[in-house]
Every structure is written in structure tokens, then in C-alpha cells.
């Protein structure tokens, strides 16, 4: 296993993390996702621990909190050895206030997560989404309070826009509030949107990056075909939320098969290894629900893609430039050409 520190902290985390979104003890509201019962969850976590994984991720909204409960139970004997991240922000109940990032909801939610996880502290507490109804200052003050109380060690964000993170960091700095350590964002060969603005912002502020859905909800495992993509027993039947062109995706997978064959690896390992080769990436969350899937994904840490492989994958999946990025890039290109022509 490879390890790194998270952002500018001293918190050591494995570069492959385990995501517990699939854990459930009966909630089938998202049947294509919530499908891993406690006995299988225990085996998967043990498998991850044996491979050197020390970083585990869940959220209060996963399976009505059942994911937190199961993860806490299976990690109880190893609590001092692992880093647990959980999240707040999505709706967790019918009451009007049981959602969002208000001070009231954050202070209530952190206590509920602690109970479900069966622990005295949360290593990394992540705001799961933006809240357009709560002042940013209120959210940041509440996050600072849960850190100062000793209930949380570090804080992060997930699914936030670049401008809001930058604004938050400046508010935190100006007011002596606990700063964000990292962002947990969607990133894969089929979803490189964060390269436009999120990554430059993160690098400016020294933030770490953890990645969710590195296989684009399993598409980059190479197991899907045009005929099986809609089968009711696979994830895409109930969780097709990632906006990428499926035909381009199938073409990419065929290219990845060639690279995988040359390295004696799997398509999924190529997808994860591409992410691990990115300096900005701290850790990649693995969401496998079966032991053989997890074993394959964990094997990605042993795969080193050569410069030709990386350049080819980069070129094949380069995201379209949007304004003002293309305008800025064009000006820089013109200035460089002028400078070198003198």
C-alpha cells in the first residue's frame, strides 16, 4: 500500500480508501447501491485492512445511517488504527430541519453520527453538498465548533464549486476558524471536470483530494456492454447519474483493454492507476461490494503506467474547454508564441 498525508495536515492516509456506501441492514431504497449486508461488509473491511488500507469513508445519508452503524461495528476493534470519514448535508429524515448545513443540523448530526459509528471522535467530517439556504459563515462556524469540541479532528468538503471553497477558505483564515483539509470530488477518465477550476484552486490552497466514483459507477471496470448496461441487477439500472457519453465511454474502455493486456492488469486497475499517477490525488475511494472486485481494485496500487500510457489516456479523454478557460488559455498560448519568436 502507498500512503500520503491529507492536504497540509499530518494525517497519514492510504492512497486507496474504502467507501462504505453500499452497506445496509435492510434499507433497500436504492437497491442497486444499498446491497452489502453486515457479514459481507465485515469480510470486505477485513480484506481492505489486510491490504494496508487505513482510510474508511461513509455518510449519515447512506442507507438511512445504516452504513455508519455497520462500518463502526466492523472497525470497533481497530478504531485506534484507522481514519474514519463521514459526511453531513443530505436529508436524513422527514423533519424540515433534518438536512442542509445549518448550525443546528450540523451540531445535531455530528452527535448522531458518533452514536451510529460507536466512537468518541470522527477523524474527517465532510460537508456533503452545498447549502444555498444557509449563510456560509454559519456553516463554517459550526464546523469549527465541532472541531473545538473534540468530536471531529479535521474537516473537508464534497461536491462544492471552486468559488465557494475559495470563499470559505478565506473566511476561515480571516476569522481563525478550522480550515478545510481536502475535497472529496468526482474524478475519473470519464469525468475530468474538476481539472478546469477545482484542481487549480486546490493547488493554490494546498488542499488534498480524495476521489469518489473512480470507475464512473463501475463503467470503467469494463464489465458492461451496450446490451447489458440496462440490466436491472447492475448499478446503472438505478444510479446512472454521471453525465458522460456512453459511446465515447465504450471506445475508451476498448483502448484501456489494450493497455491492461500489455501490463497484465485489468481495465479497472488501469483506471485507478491513472488517478494514482495524478499528483493532486491524495486517495481514491474504492466502492467494491464483492471480495473479487475489491481484490482487483486493490491491485491497482501495484500498477505503474508508463508516460506513453498516461499521455494517450489524457489525450483521449481531454475535457472540452469552457469560457473563460479557453479565452485565458488562448491568450497564454499567443503570449508564449510571441515570446519565443523574438
mmCIF file of C-alpha atoms in Angstrom:
data_model
loop_
_atom_site.group_PDB
_atom_site.id
_atom_site.type_symbol
_atom_site.label_atom_id
_atom_site.label_comp_id
_atom_site.label_asym_id
_atom_site.label_seq_id
_atom_site.Cartn_x
_atom_site.Cartn_y
_atom_site.Cartn_z
ATOM 1 C CA UNK A 1 0.000 0.000 0.000
ATOM 2 C CA UNK A 2 1.044 3.597 -0.592
ATOM 3 C CA UNK A 3 0.415 6.345 1.959
ATOM 4 C CA UNK A 4 0.346 10.125 1.971
ATOM 5 C CA UNK A 5 -0.666 12.965 4.238
ATOM 6 C CA UNK A 6 -4.017 14.625 3.664
ATOM 7 C CA UNK A 7 -3.511 18.131 2.311
ATOM 8 C CA UNK A 8 -1.304 20.214 4.581
ATOM 9 C CA UNK A 9 -2.069 18.120 7.661
ATOM 10 C CA UNK A 10 -0.042 15.403 9.301
ATOM 11 C CA UNK A 11 -2.869 12.894 8.923
ATOM 12 C CA UNK A 12 -1.468 9.805 7.182
ATOM 13 C CA UNK A 13 -3.955 8.029 4.921
ATOM 14 C CA UNK A 14 -3.718 5.133 2.492
ATOM 15 C CA UNK A 15 -3.862 6.154 -1.167
ATOM 16 C CA UNK A 16 -6.595 3.596 -1.661
ATOM 17 C CA UNK A 17 -9.522 4.112 0.701
ATOM 18 C CA UNK A 18 -12.632 2.022 1.272
ATOM 19 C CA UNK A 19 -16.060 3.539 0.645
ATOM 20 C CA UNK A 20 -18.939 2.017 2.612
ATOM 21 C CA UNK A 21 -21.842 3.480 0.633
ATOM 22 C CA UNK A 22 -23.210 0.012 -0.198
ATOM 23 C CA UNK A 23 -23.507 -1.138 3.444
ATOM 24 C CA UNK A 24 -27.067 -1.764 4.628
ATOM 25 C CA UNK A 25 -29.002 -3.680 7.252
ATOM 26 C CA UNK A 26 -32.319 -3.548 5.468
ATOM 27 C CA UNK A 27 -32.667 -0.213 3.696
ATOM 28 C CA UNK A 28 -33.343 -1.008 0.035
ATOM 29 C CA UNK A 29 -34.439 2.483 -1.030
ATOM 30 C CA UNK A 30 -31.577 2.424 -3.543
ATOM 31 C CA UNK A 31 -31.461 -1.262 -4.274
ATOM 32 C CA UNK A 32 -28.728 -1.056 -6.899
ATOM 33 C CA UNK A 33 -26.438 0.605 -4.307
ATOM 34 C CA UNK A 34 -27.540 -0.478 -0.821
ATOM 35 C CA UNK A 35 -26.898 -4.205 -1.052
ATOM 36 C CA UNK A 36 -23.978 -5.193 1.210
ATOM 37 C CA UNK A 37 -25.147 -6.815 4.440
ATOM 38 C CA UNK A 38 -23.131 -6.847 7.667
ATOM 39 C CA UNK A 39 -21.434 -10.230 7.182
ATOM 40 C CA UNK A 40 -20.113 -9.332 3.736
ATOM 41 C CA UNK A 41 -19.214 -5.845 4.961
ATOM 42 C CA UNK A 42 -17.115 -7.366 7.729
ATOM 43 C CA UNK A 43 -15.253 -9.537 5.218
ATOM 44 C CA UNK A 44 -14.638 -6.619 2.845
ATOM 45 C CA UNK A 45 -13.327 -4.340 5.578
ATOM 46 C CA UNK A 46 -11.061 -7.118 6.828
ATOM 47 C CA UNK A 47 -9.781 -7.621 3.286
ATOM 48 C CA UNK A 48 -9.066 -3.905 2.979
ATOM 49 C CA UNK A 49 -7.287 -3.795 6.332
ATOM 50 C CA UNK A 50 -5.128 -6.782 5.372
ATOM 51 C CA UNK A 51 -4.101 -4.906 2.220
ATOM 52 C CA UNK A 52 -2.959 -1.907 4.282
ATOM 53 C CA UNK A 53 -5.989 0.348 3.854
ATOM 54 C CA UNK A 54 -6.408 2.630 6.877
ATOM 55 C CA UNK A 55 -8.904 5.148 5.428
ATOM 56 C CA UNK A 56 -12.655 4.389 5.505
ATOM 57 C CA UNK A 57 -15.458 6.612 4.234
ATOM 58 C CA UNK A 58 -19.199 6.720 4.850
ATOM 59 C CA UNK A 59 -22.013 9.287 5.285
ATOM 60 C CA UNK A 60 -25.026 9.840 7.508
ATOM 61 C CA UNK A 61 -27.315 9.661 4.479
ATOM 62 C CA UNK A 62 -26.144 6.259 3.230
ATOM 63 C CA UNK A 63 -28.881 3.669 3.798
ATOM 64 C CA UNK A 64 -30.578 5.814 6.456
ATOM 65 C CA UNK A 65 -27.452 5.786 8.599
ATOM 66 C CA UNK A 66 -27.078 2.010 8.456
ATOM 67 C CA UNK A 67 -23.765 2.336 6.608
ATOM 68 C CA UNK A 68 -22.285 4.258 9.529
ATOM 69 C CA UNK A 69 -23.591 1.723 12.027
ATOM 70 C CA UNK A 70 -22.158 -1.286 10.199
ATOM 71 C CA UNK A 71 -18.814 0.395 9.496
ATOM 72 C CA UNK A 72 -18.470 1.390 13.137
ATOM 73 C CA UNK A 73 -19.218 -2.141 14.294
ATOM 74 C CA UNK A 74 -16.725 -3.851 11.997
ATOM 75 C CA UNK A 75 -13.973 -1.319 12.791
ATOM 76 C CA UNK A 76 -14.587 -1.193 16.547
ATOM 77 C CA UNK A 77 -11.657 -3.424 17.478
ATOM 78 C CA UNK A 78 -9.307 -1.469 15.194
ATOM 79 C CA UNK A 79 -10.616 2.040 15.885
ATOM 80 C CA UNK A 80 -7.293 3.497 17.016
ATOM 81 C CA UNK A 81 -5.590 2.244 13.845
ATOM 82 C CA UNK A 82 -7.947 3.674 11.231
ATOM 83 C CA UNK A 83 -9.117 7.003 9.831
ATOM 84 C CA UNK A 84 -12.901 7.325 9.544
ATOM 85 C CA UNK A 85 -14.553 9.968 7.398
ATOM 86 C CA UNK A 86 -18.269 10.656 7.371
ATOM 87 C CA UNK A 87 -20.442 13.381 5.889
ATOM 88 C CA UNK A 88 -23.312 15.730 6.628
ATOM 89 C CA UNK A 89 -25.713 17.711 4.460
ATOM 90 C CA UNK A 90 -28.117 15.393 2.661
ATOM 91 C CA UNK A 91 -31.581 14.777 4.063
ATOM 92 C CA UNK A 92 -31.671 12.189 6.866
ATOM 93 C CA UNK A 93 -35.288 12.491 7.998
ATOM 94 C CA UNK A 94 -38.718 13.898 7.205
ATOM 95 C CA UNK A 95 -38.463 16.899 9.530
ATOM 96 C CA UNK A 96 -37.837 20.203 7.772
ATOM 97 C CA UNK A 97 -34.554 20.816 9.562
ATOM 98 C CA UNK A 98 -33.058 17.360 9.008
ATOM 99 C CA UNK A 99 -30.978 18.431 6.031
ATOM 100 C CA UNK A 100 -28.520 21.094 4.990
ATOM 101 C CA UNK A 101 -25.602 22.798 6.678
ATOM 102 C CA UNK A 102 -27.203 24.989 9.323
ATOM 103 C CA UNK A 103 -25.568 25.188 12.729
ATOM 104 C CA UNK A 104 -28.497 23.323 14.237
ATOM 105 C CA UNK A 105 -28.301 20.449 11.777
ATOM 106 C CA UNK A 106 -24.515 20.096 11.906
ATOM 107 C CA UNK A 107 -24.391 20.051 15.736
ATOM 108 C CA UNK A 108 -27.223 17.516 15.868
ATOM 109 C CA UNK A 109 -25.847 15.375 13.025
ATOM 110 C CA UNK A 110 -22.352 15.017 14.401
ATOM 111 C CA UNK A 111 -23.741 13.544 17.637
ATOM 112 C CA UNK A 112 -25.976 11.150 15.713
ATOM 113 C CA UNK A 113 -23.044 10.009 13.562
ATOM 114 C CA UNK A 114 -20.900 9.453 16.651
ATOM 115 C CA UNK A 115 -23.626 7.232 18.136
ATOM 116 C CA UNK A 116 -24.015 5.172 14.967
ATOM 117 C CA UNK A 117 -20.270 4.805 14.467
ATOM 118 C CA UNK A 118 -19.818 3.874 18.135
ATOM 119 C CA UNK A 119 -16.820 6.161 18.518
ATOM 120 C CA UNK A 120 -15.795 9.206 20.553
ATOM 121 C CA UNK A 121 -14.407 11.106 17.565
ATOM 122 C CA UNK A 122 -14.686 11.445 13.818
ATOM 123 C CA UNK A 123 -11.363 11.811 12.047
ATOM 124 C CA UNK A 124 -12.660 13.667 8.993
ATOM 125 C CA UNK A 125 -16.070 15.383 8.867
ATOM 126 C CA UNK A 126 -17.136 16.363 5.361
ATOM 127 C CA UNK A 127 -19.893 18.701 4.206
ATOM 128 C CA UNK A 128 -21.546 16.533 1.567
ATOM 129 C CA UNK A 129 -23.029 19.237 -0.655
ATOM 130 C CA UNK A 130 -23.601 22.972 -0.839
ATOM 131 C CA UNK A 131 -26.478 24.534 1.090
ATOM 132 C CA UNK A 132 -27.886 27.577 -0.744
ATOM 133 C CA UNK A 133 -30.202 28.409 2.177
ATOM 134 C CA UNK A 134 -27.622 28.760 4.949
ATOM 135 C CA UNK A 135 -25.073 31.581 5.193
ATOM 136 C CA UNK A 136 -21.589 30.244 4.536
ATOM 137 C CA UNK A 137 -20.323 31.896 7.731
ATOM 138 C CA UNK A 138 -22.854 29.930 9.799
ATOM 139 C CA UNK A 139 -21.739 26.613 8.320
ATOM 140 C CA UNK A 140 -18.047 27.353 8.845
ATOM 141 C CA UNK A 141 -18.620 28.486 12.428
ATOM 142 C CA UNK A 142 -20.498 25.260 13.196
ATOM 143 C CA UNK A 143 -17.722 23.137 11.672
ATOM 144 C CA UNK A 144 -15.164 24.997 13.772
ATOM 145 C CA UNK A 145 -17.281 24.312 16.859
ATOM 146 C CA UNK A 146 -17.371 20.541 16.338
ATOM 147 C CA UNK A 147 -13.578 20.507 15.945
ATOM 148 C CA UNK A 148 -13.025 22.623 19.069
ATOM 149 C CA UNK A 149 -15.373 20.322 20.989
ATOM 150 C CA UNK A 150 -13.086 17.358 20.237
ATOM 151 C CA UNK A 151 -15.783 15.472 18.360
ATOM 152 C CA UNK A 152 -14.061 15.993 14.989
ATOM 153 C CA UNK A 153 -10.369 16.153 14.082
ATOM 154 C CA UNK A 154 -10.405 17.539 10.510
ATOM 155 C CA UNK A 155 -12.992 18.924 8.096
ATOM 156 C CA UNK A 156 -13.454 18.679 4.350
ATOM 157 C CA UNK A 157 -15.966 19.375 1.595
ATOM 158 C CA UNK A 158 -17.550 17.341 -1.179
ATOM 159 C CA UNK A 159 -19.324 18.415 -4.366
ATOM 160 C CA UNK A 160 -18.673 22.129 -3.820
ATOM 161 C CA UNK A 161 -17.916 24.684 -6.523
ATOM 162 C CA UNK A 162 -14.455 26.239 -6.701
ATOM 163 C CA UNK A 163 -15.609 29.763 -5.837
ATOM 164 C CA UNK A 164 -17.426 28.639 -2.692
ATOM 165 C CA UNK A 165 -14.440 26.654 -1.419
ATOM 166 C CA UNK A 166 -12.139 29.612 -2.039
ATOM 167 C CA UNK A 167 -14.555 31.948 -0.254
ATOM 168 C CA UNK A 168 -14.796 29.518 2.659
ATOM 169 C CA UNK A 169 -11.032 29.225 2.994
ATOM 170 C CA UNK A 170 -10.630 32.995 3.046
ATOM 171 C CA UNK A 171 -13.341 33.320 5.718
ATOM 172 C CA UNK A 172 -11.697 30.574 7.769
ATOM 173 C CA UNK A 173 -8.311 32.236 7.517
ATOM 174 C CA UNK A 174 -9.590 35.723 8.349
ATOM 175 C CA UNK A 175 -11.527 34.540 11.399
ATOM 176 C CA UNK A 176 -9.198 31.898 12.814
ATOM 177 C CA UNK A 177 -11.628 29.081 12.032
ATOM 178 C CA UNK A 178 -10.626 25.478 11.403
ATOM 179 C CA UNK A 179 -9.734 25.243 7.685
ATOM 180 C CA UNK A 180 -10.753 22.630 5.165
ATOM 181 C CA UNK A 181 -8.091 19.964 4.681
ATOM 182 C CA UNK A 182 -9.292 18.499 1.396
ATOM 183 C CA UNK A 183 -12.116 17.994 -1.039
ATOM 184 C CA UNK A 184 -13.831 14.731 -1.938
ATOM 185 C CA UNK A 185 -14.791 15.112 -5.589
ATOM 186 C CA UNK A 186 -15.922 13.054 -8.545
ATOM 187 C CA UNK A 187 -12.930 12.371 -10.815
ATOM 188 C CA UNK A 188 -12.244 9.700 -13.420
ATOM 189 C CA UNK A 189 -11.183 9.226 -17.012
ATOM 190 C CA UNK A 190 -14.836 9.828 -17.910
ATOM 191 C CA UNK A 191 -15.272 12.797 -15.577
ATOM 192 C CA UNK A 192 -12.422 15.300 -15.624
ATOM 193 C CA UNK A 193 -14.460 18.453 -14.979
ATOM 194 C CA UNK A 194 -12.535 19.337 -11.825
ATOM 195 C CA UNK A 195 -9.388 19.929 -13.867
ATOM 196 C CA UNK A 196 -10.841 23.227 -15.145
ATOM 197 C CA UNK A 197 -11.180 25.162 -11.881
ATOM 198 C CA UNK A 198 -11.341 22.873 -8.833
ATOM 199 C CA UNK A 199 -7.827 21.441 -9.131
ATOM 200 C CA UNK A 200 -6.088 24.800 -9.698
ATOM 201 C CA UNK A 201 -7.933 26.178 -6.677
ATOM 202 C CA UNK A 202 -6.942 23.187 -4.548
ATOM 203 C CA UNK A 203 -3.308 23.510 -5.549
ATOM 204 C CA UNK A 204 -3.380 27.227 -4.715
ATOM 205 C CA UNK A 205 -4.587 26.498 -1.187
ATOM 206 C CA UNK A 206 -2.660 23.275 -0.586
ATOM 207 C CA UNK A 207 -5.757 21.098 -0.285
ATOM 208 C CA UNK A 208 -5.782 17.344 -0.601
ATOM 209 C CA UNK A 209 -8.099 15.500 -2.978
ATOM 210 C CA UNK A 210 -9.979 12.276 -2.384
ATOM 211 C CA UNK A 211 -11.846 10.783 -5.329
ATOM 212 C CA UNK A 212 -15.322 9.279 -5.421
ATOM 213 C CA UNK A 213 -16.518 7.031 -8.249
ATOM 214 C CA UNK A 214 -13.089 6.463 -9.838
ATOM 215 C CA UNK A 215 -14.646 3.821 -12.106
ATOM 216 C CA UNK A 216 -17.586 6.026 -13.151
ATOM 217 C CA UNK A 217 -20.076 3.882 -11.211
ATOM 218 C CA UNK A 218 -18.389 0.724 -12.460
ATOM 219 C CA UNK A 219 -18.411 1.613 -16.152
ATOM 220 C CA UNK A 220 -14.594 1.691 -16.213
ATOM 221 C CA UNK A 221 -14.401 -1.815 -14.830
ATOM 222 C CA UNK A 222 -15.021 -2.919 -18.409
ATOM 223 C CA UNK A 223 -17.783 -5.302 -17.356
ATOM 224 C CA UNK A 224 -20.609 -3.523 -19.172
ATOM 225 C CA UNK A 225 -21.638 -3.892 -22.790
ATOM 226 C CA UNK A 226 -24.192 -1.923 -24.778
ATOM 227 C CA UNK A 227 -26.589 -4.823 -24.284
ATOM 228 C CA UNK A 228 -26.124 -5.283 -20.518
ATOM 229 C CA UNK A 229 -25.929 -1.644 -19.432
ATOM 230 C CA UNK A 230 -29.636 -1.522 -18.628
ATOM 231 C CA UNK A 231 -29.888 -4.854 -16.792
ATOM 232 C CA UNK A 232 -31.918 -4.402 -13.583
ATOM 233 C CA UNK A 233 -29.318 -6.131 -11.392
ATOM 234 C CA UNK A 234 -26.447 -3.737 -12.094
ATOM 235 C CA UNK A 235 -25.697 -0.301 -10.645
ATOM 236 C CA UNK A 236 -26.634 1.628 -13.752
ATOM 237 C CA UNK A 237 -30.218 0.474 -13.577
ATOM 238 C CA UNK A 238 -30.778 2.675 -10.538
ATOM 239 C CA UNK A 239 -27.813 5.034 -10.297
ATOM 240 C CA UNK A 240 -26.990 6.426 -13.704
ATOM 241 C CA UNK A 241 -26.148 9.947 -12.505
ATOM 242 C CA UNK A 242 -22.808 10.629 -14.196
ATOM 243 C CA UNK A 243 -23.201 12.703 -17.386
ATOM 244 C CA UNK A 244 -20.816 11.179 -19.897
ATOM 245 C CA UNK A 245 -21.271 9.957 -23.458
ATOM 246 C CA UNK A 246 -21.701 6.196 -23.241
ATOM 247 C CA UNK A 247 -20.453 5.580 -26.788
ATOM 248 C CA UNK A 248 -17.259 7.506 -26.051
ATOM 249 C CA UNK A 249 -17.045 5.514 -22.840
ATOM 250 C CA UNK A 250 -17.183 2.183 -24.657
ATOM 251 C CA UNK A 251 -14.495 3.367 -27.092
ATOM 252 C CA UNK A 252 -12.300 4.395 -24.158
ATOM 253 C CA UNK A 253 -12.738 1.026 -22.461
ATOM 254 C CA UNK A 254 -11.529 -0.752 -25.610
ATOM 255 C CA UNK A 255 -8.413 1.425 -25.593
ATOM 256 C CA UNK A 256 -7.903 0.628 -21.914
ATOM 257 C CA UNK A 257 -8.169 -3.108 -22.614
ATOM 258 C CA UNK A 258 -5.077 -2.846 -24.827
ATOM 259 C CA UNK A 259 -3.121 -1.045 -22.089
ATOM 260 C CA UNK A 260 -4.348 -3.502 -19.465
ATOM 261 C CA UNK A 261 -3.297 -6.512 -21.555
ATOM 262 C CA UNK A 262 0.188 -5.064 -22.040
ATOM 263 C CA UNK A 263 0.610 -4.780 -18.269
ATOM 264 C CA UNK A 264 -1.138 -7.998 -17.290
ATOM 265 C CA UNK A 265 -3.721 -5.882 -15.474
ATOM 266 C CA UNK A 266 -7.472 -5.273 -15.540
ATOM 267 C CA UNK A 267 -9.320 -2.349 -17.062
ATOM 268 C CA UNK A 268 -10.360 -1.201 -13.585
ATOM 269 C CA UNK A 269 -6.749 -1.214 -12.427
ATOM 270 C CA UNK A 270 -5.768 0.984 -15.367
ATOM 271 C CA UNK A 271 -8.498 3.495 -14.440
ATOM 272 C CA UNK A 272 -7.384 3.641 -10.801
ATOM 273 C CA UNK A 273 -3.670 3.706 -11.640
ATOM 274 C CA UNK A 274 -4.295 6.719 -13.913
ATOM 275 C CA UNK A 275 -5.726 8.568 -10.918
ATOM 276 C CA UNK A 276 -2.912 7.491 -8.589
ATOM 277 C CA UNK A 277 -0.438 8.937 -11.098
ATOM 278 C CA UNK A 278 -2.003 12.391 -10.640
ATOM 279 C CA UNK A 279 -0.011 14.369 -8.078
ATOM 280 C CA UNK A 280 -3.135 16.193 -6.923
ATOM 281 C CA UNK A 281 -4.847 12.954 -5.853
ATOM 282 C CA UNK A 282 -4.388 12.016 -2.208
ATOM 283 C CA UNK A 283 -6.615 8.957 -2.025
ATOM 284 C CA UNK A 284 -9.046 7.037 -4.234
ATOM 285 C CA UNK A 285 -12.236 5.617 -2.721
ATOM 286 C CA UNK A 286 -12.994 2.033 -3.690
ATOM 287 C CA UNK A 287 -16.656 1.091 -3.550
ATOM 288 C CA UNK A 288 -16.491 -2.636 -4.274
ATOM 289 C CA UNK A 289 -19.299 -4.792 -2.899
ATOM 290 C CA UNK A 290 -17.756 -8.196 -3.663
ATOM 291 C CA UNK A 291 -14.414 -9.645 -2.495
ATOM 292 C CA UNK A 292 -13.113 -10.353 -6.000
ATOM 293 C CA UNK A 293 -13.914 -6.787 -7.083
ATOM 294 C CA UNK A 294 -12.103 -5.344 -4.090
ATOM 295 C CA UNK A 295 -9.081 -7.605 -4.641
ATOM 296 C CA UNK A 296 -8.844 -6.443 -8.239
ATOM 297 C CA UNK A 297 -9.186 -2.756 -7.323
ATOM 298 C CA UNK A 298 -6.596 -3.017 -4.555
ATOM 299 C CA UNK A 299 -4.183 -4.443 -7.114
ATOM 300 C CA UNK A 300 -4.095 -1.063 -8.860
ATOM 301 C CA UNK A 301 -1.571 0.168 -6.318
ATOM 302 C CA UNK A 302 0.976 -2.214 -7.882
ATOM 303 C CA UNK A 303 0.387 -0.935 -11.415
ATOM 304 C CA UNK A 304 2.586 1.867 -12.768
ATOM 305 C CA UNK A 305 1.518 3.199 -16.146
ATOM 306 C CA UNK A 306 4.313 4.482 -18.384
ATOM 307 C CA UNK A 307 4.388 8.004 -19.774
ATOM 308 C CA UNK A 308 3.015 6.867 -23.123
ATOM 309 C CA UNK A 309 0.019 5.192 -21.498
ATOM 310 C CA UNK A 310 -0.726 8.263 -19.389
ATOM 311 C CA UNK A 311 -0.334 10.682 -22.287
ATOM 312 C CA UNK A 312 -2.570 8.561 -24.500
ATOM 313 C CA UNK A 313 -5.318 8.345 -21.884
ATOM 314 C CA UNK A 314 -5.044 12.068 -21.188
ATOM 315 C CA UNK A 315 -5.389 12.899 -24.883
ATOM 316 C CA UNK A 316 -8.291 10.502 -25.394
ATOM 317 C CA UNK A 317 -10.338 11.978 -22.542
ATOM 318 C CA UNK A 318 -9.348 15.644 -22.506
ATOM 319 C CA UNK A 319 -12.384 17.671 -21.410
ATOM 320 C CA UNK A 320 -13.734 20.393 -23.650
ATOM 321 C CA UNK A 321 -12.618 23.830 -22.585
ATOM 322 C CA UNK A 322 -15.263 26.246 -21.354
ATOM 323 C CA UNK A 323 -15.278 30.019 -21.028
ATOM 324 C CA UNK A 324 -13.297 31.795 -19.647
ATOM 325 C CA UNK A 325 -10.777 28.936 -19.579
ATOM 326 C CA UNK A 326 -10.409 28.752 -23.367
ATOM 327 C CA UNK A 327 -10.019 32.520 -23.578
ATOM 328 C CA UNK A 328 -7.302 32.568 -20.904
ATOM 329 C CA UNK A 329 -5.512 29.565 -22.430
ATOM 330 C CA UNK A 330 -5.557 31.130 -25.901
ATOM 331 C CA UNK A 331 -4.021 34.346 -24.579
ATOM 332 C CA UNK A 332 -1.289 32.414 -22.786
ATOM 333 C CA UNK A 333 -0.555 30.413 -25.956
ATOM 334 C CA UNK A 334 -0.304 33.604 -28.025
ATOM 335 C CA UNK A 335 1.971 35.259 -25.482
ATOM 336 C CA UNK A 336 4.266 32.237 -25.399
ATOM 337 C CA UNK A 337 4.458 32.092 -29.192
ATOM 338 C CA UNK A 338 5.289 35.811 -29.342
ATOM 339 C CA UNK A 339 7.974 35.476 -26.670
ATOM 340 C CA UNK A 340 9.664 32.513 -28.321
ATOM 341 C CA UNK A 341 9.577 34.069 -31.792
ATOM 342 C CA UNK A 342 11.718 37.024 -30.727
#
